[in-house]
Amino acid sequence: MRISRAFVSCLPGAVFLLASLPAMAEVPSSPAAIFESSTLLRDVSLSAPLSDLFRRTQSTMAKYEIGSEKPKLPTVKGTLRVVNASGVLETFENVVVGARGSSSLLPGQCSFSKLSLKFSKSTKGTSLGGLKTIKLGTHCGETAVPLAKWDRVGNEKEPIREALAYAVLRSVGAVSLLARPIEVTYTDTSKQRSEVHFPQNPLTRKAFFLEDDAPSARRYGGRVMQKAQAIVEATPAAWGSFTDATSSQIDPANVALAVLSEALFDNTDYFVKLWPTDHAEGVMEGYTNYNANIIIDKNKHRLIQVYDWDTAGWVKGAGIPRAPVFLRRSRGSAPTRP
């Protein structure tokens, strides 16, 4: 099954309509005040030996193949500074900075990797509200030409578009991560700066703070029981107990919002098994969930947590989008209503 060109042409309007509707479910708030607003946060800076980090990461990932166990990636330490809503400068020192991602770290992809920040001291009493980790969505690179294979875009387009996608999801009550668009100044403290990563130093670019998976699950009173990437980076024994949405009796509204979100943002890099005989065709065949975590709360209720839009058509904006993976399924029958 393919999406028609007429449907594709309606996607921007459909996203706008979806964003204008009342939320189907209230999104629990975060203890981090930094996520209370979706306006651009300026006066953010990160100082670290980032050229060293990127060089070492690229060397480590040069031998990695998607589907194999992901190698342990290097980290460096740096300093994050944020001017909060009250105009007070908050300084976080000895922050452990690492590159994150899978395909985006492969050769020929982002020269300026997505980052993860882990705090060595408590962030309670600050705009980070006690968070131990936070993600940073970066500009990917300096080129405006789509990158090979996955057509990723750089030159600051990606973080602006992806942060907006998360804002739309929040407005309709979808279970996802919280994001805050920012303008960040990076200072490379490496002894040898790489001009590929840093054409100038310091370097100011658009980016966004992104909530980590675990604190997002805690907002819903639960934990991540089955991580999206575990199905390709770990043995089946480590996947978790989720088999399909029907057997797990996941709330139909949650399933509908997850599926609709992936369709509207044209995210082909996604699959969740919806019923026992359901399976994707091609590279996703045999998997239960990809680019979507499964959350379980204290009452054993499951939820689909959608995220990761850097290769979605909404973000790339290149060419005619292909049919999302959830539509390219086997022809096995869906469950019938009793």
Tab-separated table of C-alpha atoms in Angstrom, residues 43-329:
chain	number	residue	atom	x	y	z
A	43	ASP	CA	22.140	32.268	26.046
A	44	VAL	CA	23.094	28.589	26.180
A	45	SER	CA	26.747	27.590	25.867
A	46	LEU	CA	28.716	24.353	25.948
A	47	SER	CA	32.503	24.224	26.321
A	48	ALA	CA	34.254	20.880	25.805
A	49	PRO	CA	36.957	19.217	23.658
A	50	LEU	CA	34.367	18.427	21.013
A	51	SER	CA	36.758	17.993	18.073
A	52	ASP	CA	38.503	15.274	20.089
A	53	LEU	CA	35.143	13.676	20.901
A	54	PHE	CA	33.997	13.662	17.280
A	55	ARG	CA	37.297	12.267	15.962
A	56	ARG	CA	37.334	9.439	18.513
A	57	THR	CA	33.664	8.673	17.937
A	58	GLN	CA	34.109	8.486	14.169
A	59	SER	CA	37.078	6.162	14.617
A	60	THR	CA	35.034	3.898	16.900
A	61	MET	CA	31.978	3.877	14.623
A	62	ALA	CA	33.933	3.227	11.425
A	63	LYS	CA	33.653	-0.542	11.987
A	64	TYR	CA	30.065	-0.535	13.254
A	65	GLU	CA	27.236	-2.009	11.193
A	66	ILE	CA	23.564	-1.466	12.007
A	67	GLY	CA	22.203	-4.684	13.467
A	68	SER	CA	25.375	-5.529	15.365
A	69	GLU	CA	26.129	-4.734	18.991
A	70	LYS	CA	26.892	-1.052	19.318
A	71	PRO	CA	30.417	-0.304	20.612
A	72	LYS	CA	30.998	1.743	23.745
A	73	LEU	CA	31.463	5.330	22.656
A	74	PRO	CA	34.024	7.773	24.098
A	75	THR	CA	33.090	10.710	26.299
A	76	VAL	CA	34.676	13.990	27.333
A	77	LYS	CA	33.939	16.482	30.100
A	78	GLY	CA	32.733	20.024	29.635
A	79	THR	CA	30.798	22.948	31.067
A	80	LEU	CA	27.194	23.831	30.256
A	81	ARG	CA	25.867	27.322	30.949
A	82	VAL	CA	22.202	28.300	30.750
A	83	VAL	CA	20.538	31.647	31.435
A	84	ASN	CA	17.191	30.683	32.979
A	85	ALA	CA	13.809	32.382	32.643
A	86	SER	CA	14.667	34.741	35.511
A	87	GLY	CA	17.849	35.886	33.790
A	88	VAL	CA	20.092	33.999	36.219
A	89	LEU	CA	23.174	32.243	34.827
A	90	GLU	CA	23.311	28.565	35.787
A	91	THR	CA	26.656	26.791	35.405
A	92	PHE	CA	27.006	23.001	35.281
A	93	GLU	CA	30.598	21.794	35.446
A	94	ASN	CA	32.197	18.404	34.811
A	95	VAL	CA	29.342	17.437	32.511
A	96	VAL	CA	29.999	14.122	30.757
A	97	VAL	CA	29.461	14.751	27.053
A	98	GLY	CA	29.020	11.928	24.553
A	99	ALA	CA	27.849	11.502	20.974
A	100	ARG	CA	24.568	9.649	20.538
A	101	GLY	CA	22.641	8.017	17.735
A	102	SER	CA	23.089	5.016	15.456
A	103	SER	CA	22.908	5.666	11.721
A	104	SER	CA	23.692	9.367	12.262
A	105	LEU	CA	27.128	8.374	13.612
A	106	LEU	CA	28.090	6.325	10.572
A	107	PRO	CA	30.676	7.615	8.055
A	108	GLY	CA	29.200	10.155	5.660
A	109	GLN	CA	26.493	11.248	8.097
A	110	CYS	CA	26.476	14.050	10.673
A	111	SER	CA	29.852	15.716	11.160
A	112	PHE	CA	28.468	17.420	14.271
A	113	SER	CA	26.855	14.553	16.180
A	114	LYS	CA	23.816	14.633	18.399
A	115	LEU	CA	24.962	14.796	22.008
A	116	SER	CA	24.032	13.452	25.427
A	117	LEU	CA	24.864	15.360	28.610
A	118	LYS	CA	25.223	13.604	31.971
A	119	PHE	CA	25.530	15.773	35.072
A	120	SER	CA	28.044	14.903	37.778
A	121	LYS	CA	26.227	16.940	40.439
A	122	SER	CA	22.559	17.336	41.298
A	123	THR	CA	20.630	19.814	39.149
A	124	LYS	CA	17.875	20.295	41.738
A	125	GLY	CA	16.997	23.925	42.286
A	126	THR	CA	17.912	24.821	38.713
A	127	SER	CA	15.933	25.014	35.474
A	128	LEU	CA	16.890	21.366	34.874
A	129	GLY	CA	14.823	20.350	37.886
A	130	GLY	CA	16.964	17.477	39.109
A	131	LEU	CA	17.477	15.798	35.729
A	132	LYS	CA	20.567	13.575	35.642
A	133	THR	CA	20.813	13.539	31.869
A	134	ILE	CA	19.537	15.553	28.935
A	135	LYS	CA	19.896	15.167	25.183
A	136	LEU	CA	21.033	17.825	22.753
A	137	GLY	CA	19.783	17.827	19.173
A	138	THR	CA	22.417	19.521	17.021
A	139	HIS	CA	22.624	21.043	13.525
A	140	CYS	CA	24.244	17.815	12.173
A	141	GLY	CA	26.726	19.656	9.972
A	142	GLU	CA	27.489	22.717	7.888
A	143	THR	CA	26.247	21.501	4.514
A	144	ALA	CA	22.808	22.357	3.141
A	145	VAL	CA	23.017	19.415	0.700
A	146	PRO	CA	21.103	16.312	1.911
A	147	LEU	CA	23.499	13.625	3.097
A	148	ALA	CA	23.812	10.291	1.314
A	149	LYS	CA	21.498	7.335	1.984
A	150	TRP	CA	19.097	8.833	4.541
A	151	ASP	CA	18.927	12.392	3.117
A	152	ARG	CA	19.628	14.002	6.472
A	153	VAL	CA	19.741	17.778	6.402
A	154	GLY	CA	22.198	20.001	8.218
A	155	ASN	CA	22.792	23.726	8.341
A	156	GLU	CA	20.402	24.248	11.320
A	157	LYS	CA	17.249	23.058	9.524
A	158	GLU	CA	16.999	19.750	11.374
A	159	PRO	CA	16.811	21.030	14.984
A	160	ILE	CA	14.213	23.700	14.158
A	161	ARG	CA	11.924	21.237	12.382
A	162	GLU	CA	12.362	18.392	14.861
A	163	ALA	CA	11.704	20.623	17.878
A	164	LEU	CA	8.487	21.759	16.177
A	165	ALA	CA	7.462	18.126	15.680
A	166	TYR	CA	7.794	17.506	19.415
A	167	ALA	CA	5.738	20.646	20.121
A	168	VAL	CA	2.925	19.303	17.899
A	169	LEU	CA	3.025	15.947	19.688
A	170	ARG	CA	2.784	17.642	23.059
A	171	SER	CA	-0.180	19.766	21.979
A	172	VAL	CA	-2.273	16.690	21.099
A	173	GLY	CA	-1.296	14.547	24.086
A	174	ALA	CA	0.912	12.031	22.287
A	175	VAL	CA	3.268	10.018	24.503
A	176	SER	CA	6.681	11.293	23.476
A	177	LEU	CA	9.634	13.328	24.721
A	178	LEU	CA	9.666	17.008	25.642
A	179	ALA	CA	11.824	19.400	23.629
A	180	ARG	CA	12.961	23.017	23.910
A	181	PRO	CA	14.485	24.876	20.940
A	182	ILE	CA	17.675	26.720	21.841
A	183	GLU	CA	20.499	28.748	20.360
A	184	VAL	CA	23.763	27.375	21.694
A	185	THR	CA	27.334	28.582	21.451
A	186	TYR	CA	29.860	25.732	21.333
A	187	THR	CA	33.449	26.390	22.376
A	188	ASP	CA	35.900	23.699	21.328
A	189	THR	CA	38.644	23.286	23.937
A	190	SER	CA	40.540	20.572	22.022
A	191	LYS	CA	44.264	21.140	21.547
A	192	GLN	CA	43.759	20.608	17.828
A	193	ARG	CA	40.508	22.013	16.464
A	194	SER	CA	38.939	20.280	13.471
A	195	GLU	CA	37.649	22.724	10.848
A	196	VAL	CA	35.283	20.011	9.573
A	197	HIS	CA	33.409	20.158	12.884
A	198	PHE	CA	34.277	23.732	13.826
A	199	PRO	CA	34.610	26.101	10.847
A	200	GLN	CA	34.925	28.771	13.522
A	201	ASN	CA	35.436	28.709	17.253
A	202	PRO	CA	33.244	29.542	19.137
A	203	LEU	CA	30.389	28.304	16.957
A	204	THR	CA	26.777	29.443	17.464
A	205	ARG	CA	24.010	27.286	16.012
A	206	LYS	CA	20.330	26.431	16.515
A	207	ALA	CA	19.730	23.232	18.510
A	208	PHE	CA	17.248	21.809	21.006
A	209	PHE	CA	17.252	20.257	24.432
A	210	LEU	CA	15.488	16.893	24.431
A	211	GLU	CA	14.177	14.922	27.379
A	212	ASP	CA	15.784	11.519	27.930
A	213	ASP	CA	13.673	8.350	27.608
A	214	ALA	CA	13.735	7.391	31.304
A	215	PRO	CA	12.521	10.692	32.833
A	216	SER	CA	9.875	10.848	30.117
A	217	ALA	CA	8.583	7.420	31.213
A	218	ARG	CA	8.638	8.540	34.855
A	219	ARG	CA	6.300	11.427	33.991
A	220	TYR	CA	3.753	8.720	33.149
A	221	GLY	CA	4.439	6.861	36.397
A	222	GLY	CA	6.374	4.112	34.674
A	223	ARG	CA	9.602	2.958	33.112
A	224	VAL	CA	10.830	1.908	29.687
A	225	MET	CA	10.270	-1.857	29.551
A	226	GLN	CA	11.422	-2.359	25.963
A	227	LYS	CA	13.807	0.078	24.314
A	228	ALA	CA	13.457	0.797	20.635
A	229	GLN	CA	17.075	0.187	19.704
A	230	ALA	CA	17.455	-2.971	21.816
A	231	ILE	CA	15.861	-5.063	19.104
A	232	VAL	CA	18.772	-4.415	16.772
A	233	GLU	CA	21.586	-3.837	19.254
A	234	ALA	CA	20.930	-6.650	21.763
A	235	THR	CA	20.044	-10.335	21.853
A	236	PRO	CA	16.333	-11.308	21.775
A	237	ALA	CA	16.565	-12.281	25.453
A	238	ALA	CA	17.220	-8.631	26.304
A	239	TRP	CA	14.362	-7.188	24.258
A	240	GLY	CA	11.686	-7.318	26.987
A	241	SER	CA	8.251	-8.875	27.299
A	242	PHE	CA	6.297	-6.756	24.792
A	243	THR	CA	5.015	-8.815	21.852
A	244	ASP	CA	2.312	-6.667	20.242
A	245	ALA	CA	-0.068	-3.814	21.087
A	246	THR	CA	-3.224	-5.951	21.026
A	247	SER	CA	-1.918	-8.636	23.376
A	248	SER	CA	-0.585	-5.944	25.719
A	249	GLN	CA	-3.991	-4.204	25.678
A	250	ILE	CA	-2.436	-0.826	24.985
A	251	ASP	CA	-4.909	2.058	25.141
A	252	PRO	CA	-6.366	2.429	21.600
A	253	ALA	CA	-6.055	6.238	21.812
A	254	ASN	CA	-2.331	5.885	22.505
A	255	VAL	CA	-1.931	3.499	19.556
A	256	ALA	CA	-3.930	5.795	17.261
A	257	LEU	CA	-1.880	8.870	18.186
A	258	ALA	CA	1.383	6.967	17.748
A	259	VAL	CA	0.396	5.708	14.290
A	260	LEU	CA	-1.045	9.053	13.199
A	261	SER	CA	2.059	10.898	14.387
A	262	GLU	CA	4.354	8.647	12.363
A	263	ALA	CA	2.140	9.050	9.289
A	264	LEU	CA	1.852	12.828	9.508
A	265	PHE	CA	5.577	13.329	9.980
A	266	ASP	CA	6.254	10.752	7.239
A	267	ASN	CA	8.605	8.689	9.378
A	268	THR	CA	9.518	5.599	7.373
A	269	ASP	CA	12.031	4.487	10.003
A	270	TYR	CA	9.395	3.170	12.419
A	271	PHE	CA	7.487	0.012	13.312
A	272	VAL	CA	5.357	-1.250	16.200
A	273	LYS	CA	3.760	-4.700	16.047
A	274	LEU	CA	0.038	-4.069	16.420
A	275	TRP	CA	-1.399	-7.609	16.627
A	276	PRO	CA	0.051	-11.160	16.983
A	277	THR	CA	0.207	-11.974	13.246
A	278	ASP	CA	1.293	-8.482	12.237
A	279	HIS	CA	4.803	-7.996	10.931
A	280	ALA	CA	6.647	-5.510	8.800
A	281	GLU	CA	8.108	-6.318	5.426
A	282	GLY	CA	11.774	-5.850	4.605
A	283	VAL	CA	14.354	-4.703	7.142
A	284	MET	CA	11.824	-4.435	10.000
A	285	GLU	CA	10.494	-7.980	9.606
A	286	GLY	CA	10.684	-9.932	12.859
A	287	TYR	CA	10.937	-6.837	15.062
A	288	THR	CA	8.322	-5.740	17.603
A	289	ASN	CA	9.176	-2.050	18.012
A	290	TYR	CA	11.670	0.248	16.341
A	291	ASN	CA	12.087	3.983	16.991
A	292	ALA	CA	9.329	3.636	19.582
A	293	ASN	CA	9.842	2.596	23.195
A	294	ILE	CA	7.315	0.586	25.187
A	295	ILE	CA	6.534	2.005	28.638
A	296	ILE	CA	4.960	0.076	31.521
A	297	ASP	CA	3.474	1.827	34.560
A	298	LYS	CA	2.857	0.648	38.129
A	299	ASN	CA	-0.544	-0.754	37.099
A	300	LYS	CA	1.078	-2.823	34.319
A	301	HIS	CA	-0.447	-0.628	31.617
A	302	ARG	CA	1.662	-0.295	28.469
A	303	LEU	CA	2.158	2.815	26.348
A	304	ILE	CA	3.905	3.466	23.031
A	305	GLN	CA	6.460	6.276	23.344
A	306	VAL	CA	7.299	7.748	19.912
A	307	TYR	CA	10.389	9.816	19.175
A	308	ASP	CA	13.331	10.339	16.776
A	309	TRP	CA	12.359	12.364	13.711
A	310	ASP	CA	15.696	13.320	12.152
A	311	THR	CA	15.085	11.168	9.053
A	312	ALA	CA	11.330	11.824	8.859
A	313	GLY	CA	9.985	13.544	5.758
A	314	TRP	CA	8.728	16.409	7.961
A	315	VAL	CA	12.344	17.171	8.888
A	316	LYS	CA	14.151	16.290	5.650
A	317	GLY	CA	11.665	17.957	3.345
A	318	ALA	CA	13.238	16.237	0.347
A	319	GLY	CA	11.307	14.679	-2.548
A	320	ILE	CA	8.002	12.827	-2.426
A	321	PRO	CA	7.746	10.935	0.857
A	322	ARG	CA	7.473	7.175	0.820
A	323	ALA	CA	4.773	5.201	2.608
A	324	PRO	CA	5.494	4.883	6.325
A	325	VAL	CA	6.658	1.459	7.441
A	326	PHE	CA	3.524	0.833	9.472
A	327	LEU	CA	1.562	0.791	6.194
A	328	ARG	CA	3.965	-1.604	4.474
A	329	ARG	CA	2.870	-4.635	6.465
